[in-house]
Short mmCIF file of C-alpha atoms in Angstrom, two decimals:
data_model
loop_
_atom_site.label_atom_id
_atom_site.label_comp_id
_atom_site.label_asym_id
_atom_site.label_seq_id
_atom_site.Cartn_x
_atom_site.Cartn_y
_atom_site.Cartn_z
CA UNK A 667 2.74 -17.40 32.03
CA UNK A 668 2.05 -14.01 30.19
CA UNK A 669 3.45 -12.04 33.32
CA UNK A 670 5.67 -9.31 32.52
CA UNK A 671 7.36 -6.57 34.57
CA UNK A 672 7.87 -2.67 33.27
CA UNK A 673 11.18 -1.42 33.70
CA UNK A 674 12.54 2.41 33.41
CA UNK A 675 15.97 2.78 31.96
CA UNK A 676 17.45 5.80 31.93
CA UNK A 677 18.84 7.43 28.76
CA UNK A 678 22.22 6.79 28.11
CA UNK A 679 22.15 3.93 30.72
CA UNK A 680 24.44 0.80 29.63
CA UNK A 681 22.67 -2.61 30.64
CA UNK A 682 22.52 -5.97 29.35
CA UNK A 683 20.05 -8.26 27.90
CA UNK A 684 19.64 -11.36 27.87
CA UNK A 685 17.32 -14.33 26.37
CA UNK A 686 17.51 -18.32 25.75
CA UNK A 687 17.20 -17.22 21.87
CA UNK A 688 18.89 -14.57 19.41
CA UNK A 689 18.24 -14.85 15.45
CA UNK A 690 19.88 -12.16 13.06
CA UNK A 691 16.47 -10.60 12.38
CA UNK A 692 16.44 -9.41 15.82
CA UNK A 693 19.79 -8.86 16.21
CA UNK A 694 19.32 -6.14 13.32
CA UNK A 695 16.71 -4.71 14.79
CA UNK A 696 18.08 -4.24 18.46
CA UNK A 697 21.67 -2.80 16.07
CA UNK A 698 18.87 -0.10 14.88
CA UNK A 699 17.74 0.30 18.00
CA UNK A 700 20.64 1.59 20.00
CA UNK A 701 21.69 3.86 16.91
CA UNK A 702 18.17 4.70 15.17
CA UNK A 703 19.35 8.18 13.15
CA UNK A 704 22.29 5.71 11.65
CA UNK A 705 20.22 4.69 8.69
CA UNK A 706 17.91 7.96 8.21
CA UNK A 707 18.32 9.44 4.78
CA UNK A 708 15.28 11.33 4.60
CA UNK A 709 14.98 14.77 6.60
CA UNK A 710 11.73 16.13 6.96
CA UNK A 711 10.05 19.60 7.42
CA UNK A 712 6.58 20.51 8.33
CA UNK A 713 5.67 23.93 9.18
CA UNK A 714 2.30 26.34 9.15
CA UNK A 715 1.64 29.71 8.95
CA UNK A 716 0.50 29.58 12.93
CA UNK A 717 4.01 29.45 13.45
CA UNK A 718 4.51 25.41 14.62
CA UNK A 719 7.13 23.29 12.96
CA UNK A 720 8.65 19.95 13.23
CA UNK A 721 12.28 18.76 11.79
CA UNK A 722 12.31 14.78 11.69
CA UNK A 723 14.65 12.48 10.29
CA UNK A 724 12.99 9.29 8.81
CA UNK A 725 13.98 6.04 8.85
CA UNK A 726 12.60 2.64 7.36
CA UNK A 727 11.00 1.68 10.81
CA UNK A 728 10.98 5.24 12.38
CA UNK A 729 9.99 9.24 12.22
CA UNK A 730 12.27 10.73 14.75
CA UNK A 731 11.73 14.24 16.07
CA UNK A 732 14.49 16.27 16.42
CA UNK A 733 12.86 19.43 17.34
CA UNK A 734 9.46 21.31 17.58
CA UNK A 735 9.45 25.33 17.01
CA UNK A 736 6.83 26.78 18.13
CA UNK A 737 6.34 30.45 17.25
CA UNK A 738 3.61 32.74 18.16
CA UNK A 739 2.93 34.88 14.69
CA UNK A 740 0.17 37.90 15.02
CA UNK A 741 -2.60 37.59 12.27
CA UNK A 742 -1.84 40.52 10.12
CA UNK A 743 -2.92 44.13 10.64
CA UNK A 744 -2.59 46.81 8.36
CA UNK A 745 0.42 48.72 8.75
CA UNK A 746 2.06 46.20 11.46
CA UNK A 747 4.57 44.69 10.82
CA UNK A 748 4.65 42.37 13.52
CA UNK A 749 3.57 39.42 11.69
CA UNK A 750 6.55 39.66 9.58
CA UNK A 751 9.12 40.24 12.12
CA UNK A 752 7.40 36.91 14.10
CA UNK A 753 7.53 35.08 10.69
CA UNK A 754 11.28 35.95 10.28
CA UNK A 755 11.79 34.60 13.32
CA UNK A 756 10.14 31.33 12.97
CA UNK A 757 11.95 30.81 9.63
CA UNK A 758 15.30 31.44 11.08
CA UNK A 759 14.48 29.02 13.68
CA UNK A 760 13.64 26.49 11.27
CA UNK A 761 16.41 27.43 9.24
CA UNK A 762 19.03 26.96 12.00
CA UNK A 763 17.37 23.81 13.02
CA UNK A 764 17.96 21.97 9.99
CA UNK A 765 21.71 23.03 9.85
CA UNK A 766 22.03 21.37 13.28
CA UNK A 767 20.64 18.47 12.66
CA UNK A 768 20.86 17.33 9.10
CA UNK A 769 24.18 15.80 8.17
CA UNK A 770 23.40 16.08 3.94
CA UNK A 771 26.45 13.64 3.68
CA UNK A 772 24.12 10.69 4.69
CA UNK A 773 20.53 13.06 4.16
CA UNK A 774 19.73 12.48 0.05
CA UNK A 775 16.12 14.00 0.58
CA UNK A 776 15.16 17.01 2.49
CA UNK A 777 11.10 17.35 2.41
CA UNK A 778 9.56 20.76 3.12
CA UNK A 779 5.62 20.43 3.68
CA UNK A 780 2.81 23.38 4.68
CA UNK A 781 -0.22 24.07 3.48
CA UNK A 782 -0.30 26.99 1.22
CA UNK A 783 2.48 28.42 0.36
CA UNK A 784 4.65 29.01 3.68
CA UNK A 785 6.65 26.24 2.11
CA UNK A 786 7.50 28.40 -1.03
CA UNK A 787 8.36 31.65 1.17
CA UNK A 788 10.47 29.65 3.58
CA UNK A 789 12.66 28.03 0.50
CA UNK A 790 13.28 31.71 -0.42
CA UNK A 791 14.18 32.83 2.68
CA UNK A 792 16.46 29.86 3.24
CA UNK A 793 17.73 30.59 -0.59
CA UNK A 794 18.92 34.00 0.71
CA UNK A 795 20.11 33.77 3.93
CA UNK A 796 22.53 30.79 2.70
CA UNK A 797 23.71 32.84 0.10
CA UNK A 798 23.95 35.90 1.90
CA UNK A 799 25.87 33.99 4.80
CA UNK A 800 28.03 31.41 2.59
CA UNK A 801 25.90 28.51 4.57
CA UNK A 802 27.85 25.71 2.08
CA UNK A 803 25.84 22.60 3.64
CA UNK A 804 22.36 24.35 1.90
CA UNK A 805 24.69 25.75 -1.21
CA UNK A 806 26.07 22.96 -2.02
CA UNK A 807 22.69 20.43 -1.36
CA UNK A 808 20.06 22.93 -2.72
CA UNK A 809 18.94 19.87 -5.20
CA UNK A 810 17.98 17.95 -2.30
CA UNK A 811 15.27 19.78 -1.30
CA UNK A 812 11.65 18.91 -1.88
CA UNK A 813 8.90 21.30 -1.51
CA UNK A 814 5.43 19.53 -0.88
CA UNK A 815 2.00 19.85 0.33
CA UNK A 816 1.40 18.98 3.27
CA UNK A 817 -2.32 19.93 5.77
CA UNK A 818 -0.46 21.40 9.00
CA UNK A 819 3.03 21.38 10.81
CA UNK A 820 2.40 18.71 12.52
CA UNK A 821 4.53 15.45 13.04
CA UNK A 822 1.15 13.49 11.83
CA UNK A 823 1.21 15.66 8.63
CA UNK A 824 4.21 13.74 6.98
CA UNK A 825 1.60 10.51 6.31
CA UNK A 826 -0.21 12.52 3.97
CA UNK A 827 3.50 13.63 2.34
CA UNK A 828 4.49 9.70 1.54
CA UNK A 829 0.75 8.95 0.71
CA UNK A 830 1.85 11.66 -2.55
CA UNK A 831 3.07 9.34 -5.69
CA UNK A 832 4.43 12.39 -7.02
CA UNK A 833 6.51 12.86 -4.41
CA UNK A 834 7.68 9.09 -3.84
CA UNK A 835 9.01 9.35 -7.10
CA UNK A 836 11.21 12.10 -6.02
CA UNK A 837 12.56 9.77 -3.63
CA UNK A 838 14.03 6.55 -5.65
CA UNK A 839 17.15 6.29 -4.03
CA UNK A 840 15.55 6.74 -0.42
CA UNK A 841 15.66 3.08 1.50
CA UNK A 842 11.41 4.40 2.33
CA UNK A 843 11.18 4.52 -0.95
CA UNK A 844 11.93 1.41 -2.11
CA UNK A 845 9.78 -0.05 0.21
CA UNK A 846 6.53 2.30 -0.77
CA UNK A 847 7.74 1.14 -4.49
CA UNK A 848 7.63 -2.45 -3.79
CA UNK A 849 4.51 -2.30 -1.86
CA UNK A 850 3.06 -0.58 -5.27
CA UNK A 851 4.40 -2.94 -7.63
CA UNK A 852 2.98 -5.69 -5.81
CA UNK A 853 -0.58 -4.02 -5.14
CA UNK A 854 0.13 -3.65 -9.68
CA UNK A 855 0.85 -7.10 -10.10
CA UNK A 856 -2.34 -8.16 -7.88
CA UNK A 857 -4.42 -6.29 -10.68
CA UNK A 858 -2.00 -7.44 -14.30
CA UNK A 859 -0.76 -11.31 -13.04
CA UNK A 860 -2.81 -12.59 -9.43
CA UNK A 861 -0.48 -15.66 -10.11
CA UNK A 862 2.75 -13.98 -9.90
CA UNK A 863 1.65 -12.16 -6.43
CA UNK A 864 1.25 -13.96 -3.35
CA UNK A 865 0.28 -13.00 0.32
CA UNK A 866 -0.71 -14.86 3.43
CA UNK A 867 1.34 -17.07 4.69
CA UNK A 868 0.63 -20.16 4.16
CA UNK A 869 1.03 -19.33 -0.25
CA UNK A 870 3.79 -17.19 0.55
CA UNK A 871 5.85 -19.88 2.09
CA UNK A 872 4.79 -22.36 -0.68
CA UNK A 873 6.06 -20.28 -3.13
CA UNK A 874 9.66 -19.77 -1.35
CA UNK A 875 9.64 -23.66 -1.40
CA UNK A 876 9.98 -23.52 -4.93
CA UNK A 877 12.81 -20.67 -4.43
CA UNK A 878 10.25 -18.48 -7.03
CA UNK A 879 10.15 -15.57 -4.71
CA UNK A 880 11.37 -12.08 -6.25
CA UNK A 881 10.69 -9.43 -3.11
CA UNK A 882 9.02 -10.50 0.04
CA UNK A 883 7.08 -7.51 1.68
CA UNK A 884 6.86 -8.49 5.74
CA UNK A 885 5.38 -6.00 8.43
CA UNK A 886 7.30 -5.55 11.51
CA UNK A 887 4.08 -6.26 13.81
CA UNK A 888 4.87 -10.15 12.90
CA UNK A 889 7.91 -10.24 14.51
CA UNK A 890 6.17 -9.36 17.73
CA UNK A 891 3.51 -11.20 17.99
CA UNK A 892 2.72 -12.89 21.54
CA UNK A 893 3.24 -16.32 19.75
CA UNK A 894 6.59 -17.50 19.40
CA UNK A 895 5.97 -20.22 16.92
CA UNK A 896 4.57 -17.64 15.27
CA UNK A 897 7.81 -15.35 15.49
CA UNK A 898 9.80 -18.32 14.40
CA UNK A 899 8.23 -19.44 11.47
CA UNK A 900 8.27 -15.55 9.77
CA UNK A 901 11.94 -15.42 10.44
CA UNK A 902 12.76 -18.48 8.62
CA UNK A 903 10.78 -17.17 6.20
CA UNK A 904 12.82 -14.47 5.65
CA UNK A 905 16.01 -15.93 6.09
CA UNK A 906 15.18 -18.61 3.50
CA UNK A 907 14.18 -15.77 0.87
CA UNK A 908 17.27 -14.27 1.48
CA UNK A 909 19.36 -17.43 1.04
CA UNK A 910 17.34 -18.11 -2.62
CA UNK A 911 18.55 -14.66 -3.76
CA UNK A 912 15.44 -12.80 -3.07
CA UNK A 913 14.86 -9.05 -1.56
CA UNK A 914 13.50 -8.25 1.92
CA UNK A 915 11.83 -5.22 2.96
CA UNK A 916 10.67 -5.46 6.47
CA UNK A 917 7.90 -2.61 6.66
CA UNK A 918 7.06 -0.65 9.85
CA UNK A 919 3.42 -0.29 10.95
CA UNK A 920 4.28 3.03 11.98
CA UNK A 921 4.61 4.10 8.36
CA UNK A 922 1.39 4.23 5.84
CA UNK A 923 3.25 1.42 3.79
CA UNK A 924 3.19 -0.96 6.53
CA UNK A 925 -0.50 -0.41 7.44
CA UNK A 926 -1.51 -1.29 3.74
CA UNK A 927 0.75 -4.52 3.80
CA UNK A 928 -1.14 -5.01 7.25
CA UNK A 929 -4.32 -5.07 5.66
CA UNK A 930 -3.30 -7.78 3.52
CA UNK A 931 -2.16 -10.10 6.43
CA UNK A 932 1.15 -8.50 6.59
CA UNK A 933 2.98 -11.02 4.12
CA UNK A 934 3.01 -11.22 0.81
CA UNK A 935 5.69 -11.71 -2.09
CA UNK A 936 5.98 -11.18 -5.77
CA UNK A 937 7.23 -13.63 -8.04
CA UNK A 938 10.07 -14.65 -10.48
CA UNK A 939 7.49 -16.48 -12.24
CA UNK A 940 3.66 -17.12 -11.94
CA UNK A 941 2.47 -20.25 -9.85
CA UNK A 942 -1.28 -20.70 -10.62
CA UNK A 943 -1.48 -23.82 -8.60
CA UNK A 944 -1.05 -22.42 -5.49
CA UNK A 945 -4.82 -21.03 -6.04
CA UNK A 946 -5.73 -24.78 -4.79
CA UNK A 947 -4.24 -24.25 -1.11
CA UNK A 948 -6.45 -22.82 1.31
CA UNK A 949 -4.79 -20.03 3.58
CA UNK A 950 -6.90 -20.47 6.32
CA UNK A 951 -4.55 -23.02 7.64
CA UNK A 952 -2.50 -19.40 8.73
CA UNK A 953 -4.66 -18.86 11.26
CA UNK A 954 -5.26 -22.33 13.27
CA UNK A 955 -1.05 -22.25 13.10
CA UNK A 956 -1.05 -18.40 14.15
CA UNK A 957 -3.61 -19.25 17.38
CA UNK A 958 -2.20 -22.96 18.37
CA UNK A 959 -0.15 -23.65 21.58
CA UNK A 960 3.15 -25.57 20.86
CA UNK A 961 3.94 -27.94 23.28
CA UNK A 962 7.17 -28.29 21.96
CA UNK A 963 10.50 -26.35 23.42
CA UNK A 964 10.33 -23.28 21.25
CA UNK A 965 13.60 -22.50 21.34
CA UNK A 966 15.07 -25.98 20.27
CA UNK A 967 17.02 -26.20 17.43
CA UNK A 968 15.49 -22.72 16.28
CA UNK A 969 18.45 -20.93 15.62
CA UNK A 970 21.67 -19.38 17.34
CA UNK A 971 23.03 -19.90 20.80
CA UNK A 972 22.24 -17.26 23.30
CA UNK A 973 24.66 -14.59 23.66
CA UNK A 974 24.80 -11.12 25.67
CA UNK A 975 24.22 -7.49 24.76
CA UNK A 976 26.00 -4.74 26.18
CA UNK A 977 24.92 -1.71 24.31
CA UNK A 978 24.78 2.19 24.63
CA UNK A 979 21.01 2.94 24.53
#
């Protein structure tokens, strides 16, 4: 028990896999999996006047790199102009970078972050080159660009960029978005109504008994925890919301949203209506359930059949 074994599979390797137990949650997940930049709508820039760069494309569980520039820029000397012929260069490889890899038919954000102002010079530069060249894709998207601060160009950098309420709100039709907005209108409704917002959960899954949850908020660190009773019970959770009409955001720990939920014990829900008796359960019951052994077959009567992948990873 608790043995595993580390495999290597090469990219672009088919293979199948298999298990006694397959629910829809995972089923989605693996479907993300094997084609992650499906679902990005959010395109990403960081840069620095040192010359380094990243282009990402964000999804709600993922930041995915698409490509580092790297540029070495001269510190300016008086009557060089070396500095600008290196920063030309390191614009025009960003430039380029985001025409091959942002498809702005699916993209509806495109966030440019540096400190200083290297964000403002590279917007004009990228203003005038796709005018000068008839570039249509940054013509004809121009309004989907959002300049923003952000400390350095690296990846790390873009936490601090959806940490910025200014700029979330720039970003209401993102699927990130929604999530971060949630999140905030549940941390709100903590402070204006306790009653009407619910987390732990033992209180969250008394209040989906009485079909009264609105939006359940549930980090993706749940649905891999070592216990499978404890997989089991957040995925009828969620699948029970979900039949009583209610909205599911399943948050990634790899985003600053999902570390926030974390901190909260990773589930909690906000109400159709407020339910102050549920003040006289204790939660603590969570975490005997959370650290018990089932001696019961875990995978009886616990959802659908087994079946077999065979996807393109």
């Amino acid at each position: 028990m608790g043995a595993f074994h580390t495999l290597s599979v090469e990219i672009g390797r088919q293979f199948s896999l298999e298990k006694p137990c397959w629910d829809q949650i995972f089923l989605d997940r693996v479907d993300e999996s094997c084609h992650p930049e499906r679902d990005a709508d959010i395109a990403a820039v960081v840069m620095a006047a040192n010359g380094l760069a990243h282009v990402c494309l964000v999804t709600t569980h993922l930041t995915i790199n698409k490509q580092r520039i790297d540029v070495t820029i001269p510190k300016k000397r008086s009557g060089s102009s070396a500095q600008s012929k290196s920063t030309t260069k390191f614009f025009e490889q960003v430039y380029q970078a985001i025409l091959r890899h942002v498809d702005f038919s699916k993209i509806k954000c495109v966030l440019i972050g540096s400190p200083g102002f290297v964000k403002d010079d590279f917007y004009k530069f990228l203003q005038t080159e796709a005018t000068r060249r008839s570039d249509r894709p940054f013509i004809e998207n121009k309004n989907k660009f959002v300049l923003c601060k952000a400390s350095s160009g690296h990846k790390h950098a873009l936490e601090e960029v959806f940490a910025d309420q200014n700029i979330m709100s720039r970003l209401t039709e993102t699927k990130v978005a929604k999530e971060v907005g949630a999140l905030h209108r549940f941390m709100r409704m903590m402070d204006t109504d306790p009653h009407q917002a619910q987390y732990g959960y033992l209180l969250v899954q008394k209040a989906d008994e009485q079909m009264a949850i609105d939006t359940l908020l549930v980090t993706d660190e749940l649905f891999r925890s070592t216990q499978v009773e404890t997989r089991k019970k957040y995925v009828k959770l969620v699948e029970s919301v979900r039949e009583h009409g209610g909205a599911v955001y399943l948050l990634s720990t790899m985003h600053v949203s999902g570390v926030q939920l974390q901190q909260v014990s990773g589930v909690a829900a906000i109400l159709r209506f407020p339910l102050p008796e549920l003040a006289d359960f204790d939660d603590e019951e969570e975490d005997t359930d959370d650290d018990s052994d089932s001696s019961e077959d875990p995978f009886e009567n616990s959802c659908e059949p087994a079946v077999d992948l065979n996807d393109e990873f």
